XYZ file of C-alpha atoms in Angstrom:
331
model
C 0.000 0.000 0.000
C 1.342 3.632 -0.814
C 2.536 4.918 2.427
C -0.217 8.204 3.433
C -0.006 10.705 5.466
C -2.049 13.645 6.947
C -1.664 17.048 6.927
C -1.258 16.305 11.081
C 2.175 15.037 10.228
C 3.499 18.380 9.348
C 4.317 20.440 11.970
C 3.987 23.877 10.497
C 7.137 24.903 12.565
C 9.526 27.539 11.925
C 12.460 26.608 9.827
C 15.753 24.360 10.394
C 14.734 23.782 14.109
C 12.326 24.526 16.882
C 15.194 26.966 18.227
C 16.521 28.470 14.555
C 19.449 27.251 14.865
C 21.304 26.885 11.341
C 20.633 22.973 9.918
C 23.659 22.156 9.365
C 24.469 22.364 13.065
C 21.404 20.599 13.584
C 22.518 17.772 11.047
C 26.272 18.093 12.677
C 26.834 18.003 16.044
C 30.172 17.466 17.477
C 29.661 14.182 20.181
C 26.612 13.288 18.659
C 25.131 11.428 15.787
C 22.298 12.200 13.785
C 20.382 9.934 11.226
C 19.078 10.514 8.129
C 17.112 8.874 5.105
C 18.318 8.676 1.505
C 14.906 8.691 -0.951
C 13.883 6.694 -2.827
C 12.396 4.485 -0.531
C 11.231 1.535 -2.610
C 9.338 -1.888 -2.360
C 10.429 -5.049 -3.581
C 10.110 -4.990 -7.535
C 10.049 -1.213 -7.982
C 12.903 0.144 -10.094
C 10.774 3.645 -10.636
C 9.456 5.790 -8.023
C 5.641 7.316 -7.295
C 6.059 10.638 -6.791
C 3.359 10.855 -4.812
C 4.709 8.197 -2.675
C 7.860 9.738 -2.375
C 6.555 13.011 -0.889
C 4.121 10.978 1.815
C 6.851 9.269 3.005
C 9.357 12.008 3.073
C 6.219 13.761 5.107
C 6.150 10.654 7.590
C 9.987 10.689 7.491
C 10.053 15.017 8.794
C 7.478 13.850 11.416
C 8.885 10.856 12.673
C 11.590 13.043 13.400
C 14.644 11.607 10.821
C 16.975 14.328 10.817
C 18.183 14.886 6.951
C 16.479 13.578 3.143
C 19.540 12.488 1.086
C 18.502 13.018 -3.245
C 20.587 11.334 -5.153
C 21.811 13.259 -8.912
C 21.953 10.341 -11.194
C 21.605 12.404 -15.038
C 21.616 9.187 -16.946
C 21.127 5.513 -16.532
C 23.064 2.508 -18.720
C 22.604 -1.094 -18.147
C 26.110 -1.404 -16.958
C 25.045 0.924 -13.831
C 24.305 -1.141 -10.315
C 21.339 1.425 -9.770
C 18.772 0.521 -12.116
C 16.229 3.283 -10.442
C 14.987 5.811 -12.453
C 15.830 9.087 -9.875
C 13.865 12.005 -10.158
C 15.909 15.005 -11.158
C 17.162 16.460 -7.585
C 16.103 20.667 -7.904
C 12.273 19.705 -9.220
C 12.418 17.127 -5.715
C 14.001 19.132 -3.854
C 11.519 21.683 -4.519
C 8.797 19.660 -3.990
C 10.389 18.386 -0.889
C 10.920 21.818 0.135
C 7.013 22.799 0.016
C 5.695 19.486 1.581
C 7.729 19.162 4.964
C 8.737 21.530 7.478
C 11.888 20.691 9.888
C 13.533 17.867 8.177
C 17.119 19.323 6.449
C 17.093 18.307 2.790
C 20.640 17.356 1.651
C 21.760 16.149 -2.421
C 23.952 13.628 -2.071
C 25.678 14.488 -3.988
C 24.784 17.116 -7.576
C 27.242 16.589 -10.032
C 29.633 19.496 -9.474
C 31.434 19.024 -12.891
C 28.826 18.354 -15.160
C 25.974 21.412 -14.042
C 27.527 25.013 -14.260
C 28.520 25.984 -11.334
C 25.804 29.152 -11.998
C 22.951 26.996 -12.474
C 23.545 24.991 -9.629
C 23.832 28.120 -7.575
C 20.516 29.457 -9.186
C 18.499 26.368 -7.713
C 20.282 25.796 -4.598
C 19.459 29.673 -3.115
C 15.557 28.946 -4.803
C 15.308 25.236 -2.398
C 17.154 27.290 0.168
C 14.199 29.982 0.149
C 11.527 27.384 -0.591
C 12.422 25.478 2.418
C 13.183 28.589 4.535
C 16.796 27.598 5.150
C 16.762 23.801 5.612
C 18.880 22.900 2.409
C 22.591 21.439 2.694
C 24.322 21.337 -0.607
C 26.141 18.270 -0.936
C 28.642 18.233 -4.430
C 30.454 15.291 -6.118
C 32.498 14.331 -8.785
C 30.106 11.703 -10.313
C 30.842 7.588 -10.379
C 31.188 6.937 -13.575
C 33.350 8.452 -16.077
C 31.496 8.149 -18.900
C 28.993 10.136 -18.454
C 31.412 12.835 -18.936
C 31.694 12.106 -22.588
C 28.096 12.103 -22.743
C 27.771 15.346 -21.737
C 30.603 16.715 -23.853
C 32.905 16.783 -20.392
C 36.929 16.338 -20.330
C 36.906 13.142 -17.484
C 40.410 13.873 -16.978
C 40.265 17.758 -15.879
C 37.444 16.232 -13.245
C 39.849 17.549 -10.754
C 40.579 20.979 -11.751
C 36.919 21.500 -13.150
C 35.732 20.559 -9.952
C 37.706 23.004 -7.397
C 37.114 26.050 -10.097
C 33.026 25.126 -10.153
C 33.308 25.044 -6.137
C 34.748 28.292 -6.556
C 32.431 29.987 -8.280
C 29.428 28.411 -6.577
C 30.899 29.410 -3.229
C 31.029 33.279 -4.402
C 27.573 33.158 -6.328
C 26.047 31.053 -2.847
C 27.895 33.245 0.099
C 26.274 36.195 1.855
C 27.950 39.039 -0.103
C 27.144 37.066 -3.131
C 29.127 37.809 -6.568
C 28.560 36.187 -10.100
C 32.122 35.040 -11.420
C 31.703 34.439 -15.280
C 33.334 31.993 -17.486
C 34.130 34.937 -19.787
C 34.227 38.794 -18.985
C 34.394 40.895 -22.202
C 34.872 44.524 -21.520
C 31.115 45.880 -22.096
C 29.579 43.007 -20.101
C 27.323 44.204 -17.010
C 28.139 43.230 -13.157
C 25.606 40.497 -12.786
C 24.242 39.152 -9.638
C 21.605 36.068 -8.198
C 18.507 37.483 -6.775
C 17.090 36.210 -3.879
C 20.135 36.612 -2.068
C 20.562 34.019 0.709
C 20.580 35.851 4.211
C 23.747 33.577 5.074
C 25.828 31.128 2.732
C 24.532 28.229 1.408
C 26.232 25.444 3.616
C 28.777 22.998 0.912
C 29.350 19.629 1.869
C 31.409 17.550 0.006
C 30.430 14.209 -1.043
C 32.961 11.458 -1.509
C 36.577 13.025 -2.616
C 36.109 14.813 -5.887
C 39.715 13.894 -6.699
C 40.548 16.681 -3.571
C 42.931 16.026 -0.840
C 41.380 15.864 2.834
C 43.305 19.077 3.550
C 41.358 21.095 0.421
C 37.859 19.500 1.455
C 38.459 20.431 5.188
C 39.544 24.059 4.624
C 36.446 24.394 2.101
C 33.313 22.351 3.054
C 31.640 22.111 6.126
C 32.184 18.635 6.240
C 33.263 15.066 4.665
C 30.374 12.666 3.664
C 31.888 9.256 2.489
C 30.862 5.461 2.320
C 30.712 3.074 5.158
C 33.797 1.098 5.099
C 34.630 -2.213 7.332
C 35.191 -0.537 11.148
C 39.112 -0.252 10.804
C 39.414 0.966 7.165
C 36.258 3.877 8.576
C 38.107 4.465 11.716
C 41.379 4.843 9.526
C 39.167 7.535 7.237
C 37.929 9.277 10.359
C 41.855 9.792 11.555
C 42.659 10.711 8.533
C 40.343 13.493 8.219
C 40.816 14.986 11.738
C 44.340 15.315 11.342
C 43.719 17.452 8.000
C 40.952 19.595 9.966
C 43.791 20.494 12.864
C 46.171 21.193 9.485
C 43.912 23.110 7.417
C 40.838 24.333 9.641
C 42.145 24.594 12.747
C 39.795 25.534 15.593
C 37.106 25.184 13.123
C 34.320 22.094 13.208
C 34.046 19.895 10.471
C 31.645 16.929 10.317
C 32.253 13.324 9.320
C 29.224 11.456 7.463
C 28.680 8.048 5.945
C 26.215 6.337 4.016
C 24.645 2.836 5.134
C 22.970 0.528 3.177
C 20.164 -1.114 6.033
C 18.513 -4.033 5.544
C 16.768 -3.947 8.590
C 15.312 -7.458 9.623
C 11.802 -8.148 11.242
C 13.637 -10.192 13.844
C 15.204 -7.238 16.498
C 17.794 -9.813 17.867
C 19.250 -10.524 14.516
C 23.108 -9.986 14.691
C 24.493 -7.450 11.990
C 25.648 -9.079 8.721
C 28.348 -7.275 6.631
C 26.437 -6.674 2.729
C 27.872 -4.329 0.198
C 28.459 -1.042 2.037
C 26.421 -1.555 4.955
C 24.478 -4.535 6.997
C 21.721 -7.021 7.380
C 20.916 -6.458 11.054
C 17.859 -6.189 13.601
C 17.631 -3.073 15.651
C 19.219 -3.733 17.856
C 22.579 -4.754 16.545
C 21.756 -1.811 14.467
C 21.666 0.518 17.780
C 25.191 -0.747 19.023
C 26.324 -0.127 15.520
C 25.442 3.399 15.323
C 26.394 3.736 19.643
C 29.935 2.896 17.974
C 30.149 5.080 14.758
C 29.436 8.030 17.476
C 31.728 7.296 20.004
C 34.339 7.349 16.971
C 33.595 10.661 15.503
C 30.827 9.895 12.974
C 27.921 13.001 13.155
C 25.646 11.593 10.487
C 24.523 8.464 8.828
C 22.400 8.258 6.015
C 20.617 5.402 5.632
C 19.876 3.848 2.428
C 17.461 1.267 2.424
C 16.839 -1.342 -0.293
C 13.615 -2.826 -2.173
C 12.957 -5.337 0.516
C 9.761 -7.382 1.347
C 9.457 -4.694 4.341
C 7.092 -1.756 2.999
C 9.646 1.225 3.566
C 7.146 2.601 5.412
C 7.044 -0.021 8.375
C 10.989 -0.009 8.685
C 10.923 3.876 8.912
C 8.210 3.600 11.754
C 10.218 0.459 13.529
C 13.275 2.640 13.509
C 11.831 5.860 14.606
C 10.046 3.685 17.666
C 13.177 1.768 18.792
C 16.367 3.722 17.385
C 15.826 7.381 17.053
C 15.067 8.077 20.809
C 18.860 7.404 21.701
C 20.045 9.328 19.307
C 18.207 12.561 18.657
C 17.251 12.705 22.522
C 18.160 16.608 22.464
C 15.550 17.740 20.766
């Protein structure tokens, strides 16, 4: 059955928190963890989302009280691809996101940084921003799979470059005192500028590596979001990445993320199973799992949960019963 829900679910609070505090610090809290959703969220057999489904859940999701909806940017699908769902495209979700749920932070996971101008993304990530009335996090990426860069006319091998000269030009167009840096300049062009200006910069989180070293991600983004990794290769990640903040940001917080894949069993006492970037586990397992990615340094996790047998809607219910509580106790 679709999942519903009523227009009780939405809380038609103010913005980012109860307390207007600024959602990233909401999402990323140093000593805490924080758990989010990544969307779809699918039933066995379904390769191609209802929209309408999408948006009732992500509703449930905001009252349930999951802190963050993760939209993927996938431009183009190929057989050869391990995702075979057809995704939405993220700013027309987003958007819709934006006008159907009121405290949850909604967070891309990441936009393709080198194959959108930088100008265009900046264009739709201050419009969600104002839609949502601040809860956006704008999370950017290099893209998995290099050839989608010749389908879109892109030079894979300047990914690097391309992508630290698009992050800074969407930094400029997205910060406070915001200012349009053009590809070209001739001498008779006009100062342009993005209208509505955000009251404060767009938050940038970067998403997997983007061929950057730690040190350039940590004195740029407001955080690292990465995969899960076996517990000592993570933990090695985590070390990794604090030791470039101290170099490079020093004083400054910087958050550590990482997607799960759940399969979340019916049985609570199962005992967590390693699968492909995450775990077959019952909640409980699941709750010593996450008790241990926080007492390491991980702020968020992002949960990404597969077509199962389980109606996404009763494992986002089971977990915001017998998971949440522990971990978003502050608010």
């Amino acid at each position: 059955m679709p999942a519903q829900a009523d227009e009780d679910d939405r809380t038609h609070e103010s913005p980012s928190s109860g307390s207007g505090e600024p959602i990233e610090q909401r999402v990323f809290r140093a000593g805490h963890l924080s758990i989010g959703l990544t969307l779809p969220l699918l039933p066995a057999g379904q390769i191609v989302a209802d929209f309408n489904e999408q948006i009732a859940l992500a509703r449930r999701a905001d009252a349930l009280g999951f802190r963050a909806l993760w939209i993927r940017d996938v431009p183009l699908n190929s057989a050869d691809y391990p995702d075979p769902v057809g995704h939405l495209d993220p700013w027309v979700l987003l958007g819709a996101l934006a006008s159907n749920t009121t405290r949850i932070a909604l967070m891309s996971g990441a936009i393709v940084l080198t194959l959108r101008h930088p100008l265009h993304i900046a264009k739709a990530a201050i419009s969600v921003q104002t839609l949502s009335r601040g809860r956006f996090i704008l999370g950017l990426g290099s893209g998995d799979r290099p050839p989608e860069y010749a389908a879109f006319g892109a030079d894979g091998d300047a990914r690097r470059e391309l992508y630290r000269r698009h992050w800074e030009t969407l930094a400029a167009a997205l910060a406070p005192t915001s200012r349009v840096i053009p590809d070209e300049a001739p001498q008779d062009a006009p100062a342009f500028f993005l209208l509505p200006q955000p009251p404060r910069a767009v938050p940038l989180l970067a998403v997997g590596s983007g061929g950057q070293s730690v040190d350039w991600i940590a004195r740029h983004a407001i955080g690292w979001m990465t995969y899960h990794r076996e517990p000592d290769a993570q933990q090695a990640r985590r070390s990794m990445w604090r030791a470039a903040v101290a170099r490079s940001a020093p004083g400054a917080f910087r958050a550590f993320g990482a997607a799960l894949r759940l399969e979340l069993s019916s049985d609570p006492d199962e005992p967590a199973t390693p699968v492909a970037l995450g775990y077959r586990t019952g909640r409980r397992a699941l709750a010593a799992l996450l008790r241990a990615m926080r007492e390491q340094g991980t702020h968020h996790v992002s949960l990404n949960l597969p077509a199962s047998p389980r109606a996404p809607l009763e494992v986002i219910e089971e977990l915001a019963e017998t998971v949440l509580p522990e971990f978003h106790r502050e608010s």
